[in-house]
Amino acid sequence: MQDFTFDQMFTLADTYDETELYYFIGNRTVPSMYNNNKIVLDFVPTAEELDILEENFLDYAYDLNLSYYSFVLPMNQPLAPDLFASIGEVGYEISLTKLMVLNPAEFKGTTKAIDTYGDRLVLKEVDESTQQDYFDFNQVFDKAIDDSSEFAQQKLNYYPWFLAENNTTALAVYIDDKLVAITDVIRLAHAYEIDNFQVLDDYQRQGIGSLIQQWVCDKALSADKMVVLSADADDTPYDMYLKQGYQDMGMQISLSRKIEEPIIEDIQTYQADPVAYMLENAAFDDFDELDDYDDFDEFEELND
């Protein structure tokens, strides 16, 4: 089995920036989605270094209208002691994700769903005739994440973009013509990645997830690829994946918290009129840059 890391997994983005110490990946379509707007670090910072990184992150936040700080530590690296002690004081949430990799020939699935529902169950790829079902189904889960519905509204723009990618598809499971489960599948260079696994509560633990995974495994086998997914280390599915034949390849720690409200308000002011904002907030020396432009229109065009 080939080596695989978190860096090889799929993130739909429109912004990328790289420095000697980290890279940033962002998606202005879903600024509330901190998994798609994050700094991925090459080192484990101290508490003091995280303060500096927050200042760097705000450059991206102003540009993309972000509302969360989001940092990802290197694979299999724990938090520094002083950082662990300090991040709770400012409200950071810590998530620990496991990278699960499967040789598709070794998948231990079940036929429970087919045995139970037979021809009443249909698994199909999402296409133009079923994509509205897919959008509506996702919205049920997205609205549960954020009471303001802002996140769910942003995701309405995300899903058509995702489906339009050349290496992506989505699966839908219908029982008696009712959509009961979906998942996203991404074709990577050496693997098929499973993401966004959602099953209605009344249809869980009935083998539907196994049925979907078997479909992915069949595709991966024919292409001589692995199957990969990420799992929350504290969730029950993690143990299920181990029983199904997945190997735990390691962990990754992510840190996220809401950007302070006064800064968010300032970001929104900047977003409303970037040129006016920069002129109002520029230091006196900053206006020396205007000498390089023949007229204000050229300066304004540069900053659009």
XYZ file of C-alpha atoms in Angstrom:
304
model
C 0.000 0.000 0.000
C 1.365 3.416 -0.949
C 2.023 6.092 1.650
C -0.739 8.679 1.980
C -0.926 11.898 4.022
C -3.525 14.493 4.939
C -1.907 16.926 2.478
C -2.999 14.670 -0.388
C -6.671 14.835 0.531
C -9.115 16.984 -1.399
C -10.000 20.560 -0.469
C -12.070 22.659 -2.856
C -10.456 26.100 -2.881
C -9.904 29.199 -4.986
C -7.015 30.721 -3.013
C -3.572 29.341 -2.223
C -0.535 30.946 -0.642
C 2.683 29.332 0.556
C 5.476 30.527 2.844
C 8.507 28.811 4.348
C 6.518 27.881 7.465
C 2.993 27.127 6.236
C 0.587 27.197 3.353
C -2.854 28.770 3.294
C -5.778 27.340 1.389
C -9.057 29.233 1.122
C -12.471 29.309 -0.486
C -14.265 32.658 -0.633
C -17.518 30.868 -1.585
C -17.802 29.400 1.919
C -16.026 31.800 4.309
C -17.776 30.196 7.316
C -16.344 26.767 6.419
C -13.101 26.753 8.367
C -12.074 23.342 7.013
C -11.777 25.039 3.612
C -10.093 28.198 4.895
C -7.036 27.303 6.932
C -3.335 27.700 7.547
C -1.582 24.328 7.388
C 1.586 24.530 9.457
C 4.969 22.900 8.931
C 5.746 23.229 12.654
C 4.031 23.144 16.041
C 3.795 26.731 17.293
C 4.205 28.030 20.812
C 1.470 30.223 22.280
C 3.489 33.326 21.350
C 3.963 32.083 17.790
C 0.235 31.405 17.455
C -0.439 35.057 18.299
C 1.797 36.048 15.380
C 0.114 33.503 13.108
C -3.275 35.002 13.967
C -2.056 38.348 12.660
C -0.940 36.640 9.455
C -4.269 34.864 9.186
C -6.140 38.149 9.303
C -4.586 39.146 5.975
C -6.463 36.246 4.405
C -9.559 36.931 6.505
C -9.852 40.470 5.141
C -9.349 39.269 1.576
C -11.816 36.359 1.731
C -14.287 37.716 4.314
C -13.540 34.895 6.756
C -15.115 34.576 10.186
C -12.925 31.885 11.808
C -9.261 31.458 12.630
C -8.239 27.981 11.507
C -4.870 26.263 11.922
C -3.788 22.701 11.195
C -0.727 21.126 12.824
C 1.662 18.753 11.052
C 0.557 15.131 10.871
C 1.185 13.106 14.045
C 2.443 16.134 16.013
C 0.937 16.947 19.450
C 0.316 20.398 20.860
C 3.179 22.177 22.589
C 2.516 22.261 26.388
C 2.324 26.055 26.627
C 0.015 26.200 23.613
C -2.339 23.586 25.079
C -2.545 25.608 28.284
C -3.342 28.889 26.519
C -5.686 28.102 23.631
C -8.626 27.241 25.867
C -8.439 30.688 27.445
C -9.175 32.389 24.109
C -11.829 29.908 22.992
C -10.098 27.635 20.523
C -11.788 24.349 19.719
C -9.496 21.356 19.253
C -10.366 18.564 16.838
C -8.367 15.387 16.322
C -8.834 13.667 12.979
C -7.676 10.200 11.999
C -6.506 9.334 8.495
C -8.015 5.974 7.501
C -6.636 4.057 4.510
C -8.079 0.867 3.018
C -6.883 -1.709 0.553
C -10.221 -2.174 -1.258
C -9.580 -5.915 -1.666
C -9.622 -6.215 2.133
C -12.911 -4.400 2.765
C -15.152 -6.254 5.233
C -18.612 -5.141 4.240
C -22.110 -6.436 4.707
C -25.076 -7.196 2.457
C -27.564 -6.204 5.157
C -29.047 -3.295 3.182
C -29.686 -5.379 0.060
C -30.969 -8.292 2.129
C -33.418 -5.973 3.907
C -34.674 -3.790 1.069
C -33.899 -5.697 -2.135
C -35.058 -3.889 -5.271
C -36.637 -1.139 -3.160
C -33.114 0.208 -2.658
C -31.341 2.057 -5.469
C -27.800 3.473 -5.361
C -26.961 5.948 -8.109
C -24.546 8.722 -8.979
C -26.007 12.206 -8.622
C -26.753 13.818 -11.995
C -28.860 16.716 -13.265
C -32.077 14.817 -12.554
C -31.198 14.191 -8.900
C -28.897 17.062 -7.948
C -31.722 19.105 -6.383
C -32.434 16.156 -4.082
C -28.739 16.163 -3.188
C -28.762 19.933 -2.463
C -31.898 19.703 -0.310
C -30.594 16.692 1.604
C -27.341 18.485 2.444
C -29.233 21.544 3.606
C -30.931 19.561 6.371
C -27.548 18.753 7.894
C -25.971 22.139 7.110
C -28.749 24.079 8.865
C -28.230 21.977 11.980
C -24.642 23.258 12.200
C -25.465 26.984 12.340
C -28.715 28.425 13.715
C -28.230 31.578 11.647
C -28.405 29.530 8.397
C -25.473 31.577 7.064
C -23.349 28.474 6.689
C -26.128 26.551 4.937
C -26.714 29.435 2.546
C -23.040 29.537 1.597
C -23.010 25.789 0.986
C -25.734 26.228 -1.649
C -23.040 27.849 -3.793
C -20.451 25.228 -2.842
C -22.244 22.035 -3.898
C -22.765 22.866 -7.607
C -19.099 23.874 -7.769
C -18.083 20.582 -6.163
C -20.162 18.496 -8.578
C -18.737 20.369 -11.566
C -15.152 19.340 -10.755
C -13.624 16.766 -13.099
C -12.601 14.373 -10.342
C -15.698 14.460 -8.138
C -19.037 12.728 -7.945
C -21.738 12.179 -5.354
C -23.702 9.040 -4.548
C -27.336 8.907 -3.508
C -29.241 6.010 -1.951
C -32.992 5.872 -2.415
C -35.391 3.512 -0.652
C -38.924 3.470 -2.025
C -37.967 6.616 -3.991
C -36.995 8.425 -0.776
C -33.453 9.793 -0.526
C -31.966 8.335 2.664
C -28.194 8.700 2.270
C -25.516 10.557 0.309
C -21.762 10.720 0.126
C -19.152 12.578 -1.910
C -16.432 10.667 -3.761
C -13.212 12.217 -5.055
C -10.866 10.513 -7.502
C -7.302 11.318 -6.476
C -4.040 10.278 -8.117
C -3.609 7.165 -5.974
C -6.876 6.868 -4.076
C -10.618 7.285 -3.965
C -11.563 9.623 -1.113
C -14.905 9.356 0.695
C -16.308 12.519 2.264
C -19.591 14.066 3.475
C -21.117 10.746 4.566
C -24.735 11.435 5.591
C -27.464 8.890 6.430
C -30.897 9.739 7.850
C -31.242 8.664 11.498
C -34.031 6.159 10.784
C -31.834 4.336 8.250
C -28.570 4.142 10.157
C -27.021 0.807 11.211
C -28.791 -0.935 8.348
C -25.773 -1.549 6.114
C -26.327 1.450 3.834
C -22.889 2.891 4.619
C -21.320 -0.469 3.842
C -23.184 -0.591 0.526
C -21.812 2.831 -0.453
C -18.284 1.876 0.548
C -18.498 -1.327 -1.481
C -19.370 0.754 -4.553
C -16.285 2.901 -3.939
C -14.107 -0.149 -3.296
C -15.183 -1.719 -6.605
C -14.161 1.468 -8.421
C -10.866 1.632 -6.535
C -10.051 -2.017 -7.269
C -10.591 -1.562 -10.986
C -8.313 1.502 -10.954
C -5.674 -0.084 -8.668
C -6.155 2.637 -6.049
C -6.637 2.856 -2.285
C -9.719 4.127 -0.463
C -9.173 6.925 2.063
C -11.277 8.964 4.455
C -10.868 11.084 7.567
C -12.644 10.237 10.801
C -13.183 12.053 14.072
C -11.135 10.123 16.602
C -13.957 10.325 19.180
C -16.765 9.120 16.905
C -18.229 5.614 16.831
C -17.583 5.298 13.039
C -13.845 5.262 13.777
C -14.163 1.840 15.444
C -16.434 0.687 12.637
C -13.842 1.629 10.011
C -11.205 -0.424 11.821
C -13.501 -3.437 11.804
C -14.141 -2.944 8.095
C -10.439 -3.240 7.313
C -9.218 0.373 7.317
C -5.784 1.123 8.719
C -5.199 4.090 11.019
C -2.333 5.968 9.340
C -2.058 8.764 11.887
C -3.705 11.852 13.301
C -3.877 15.575 12.746
C -4.866 18.291 15.205
C -6.873 21.319 14.060
C -7.527 24.530 15.985
C -10.372 26.915 15.208
C -12.193 29.802 16.841
C -14.425 32.683 15.827
C -12.648 35.886 14.891
C -13.393 38.665 17.375
C -16.589 40.568 16.557
C -14.957 44.037 16.237
C -12.515 42.575 13.699
C -15.342 40.880 11.789
C -17.151 44.226 11.600
C -13.952 45.830 10.313
C -13.570 43.059 7.722
C -17.107 43.707 6.522
C -16.331 47.420 6.213
C -13.302 46.560 4.109
C -15.331 44.153 1.966
C -17.950 46.821 1.266
C -15.393 49.219 -0.287
C -11.726 48.129 -0.168
C -10.341 51.299 -1.764
C -12.234 53.647 0.544
C -11.180 51.526 3.519
C -7.504 51.649 2.562
C -7.595 55.394 1.945
C -9.258 56.012 5.302
C -6.912 53.730 7.239
C -3.644 54.335 5.388
C -0.712 55.851 7.215
C 0.745 59.066 5.770
C 3.743 57.237 4.275
C 1.419 54.842 2.451
C 0.333 57.611 0.106
C 3.833 57.650 -1.396
C 2.644 54.636 -3.380
C 0.166 56.868 -5.228
C 3.068 58.630 -6.939
C 3.527 55.497 -9.047
C 0.097 55.920 -10.695
C -0.969 58.496 -13.254
C -4.481 58.843 -11.908
C -6.743 57.542 -9.179
C -8.656 55.275 -11.568
C -5.520 53.213 -12.123
C -5.009 52.915 -8.364
C -8.636 51.912 -7.871
C -8.437 49.296 -10.616
C -5.372 47.745 -8.984
C -7.244 47.299 -5.714
C -10.490 45.870 -7.114
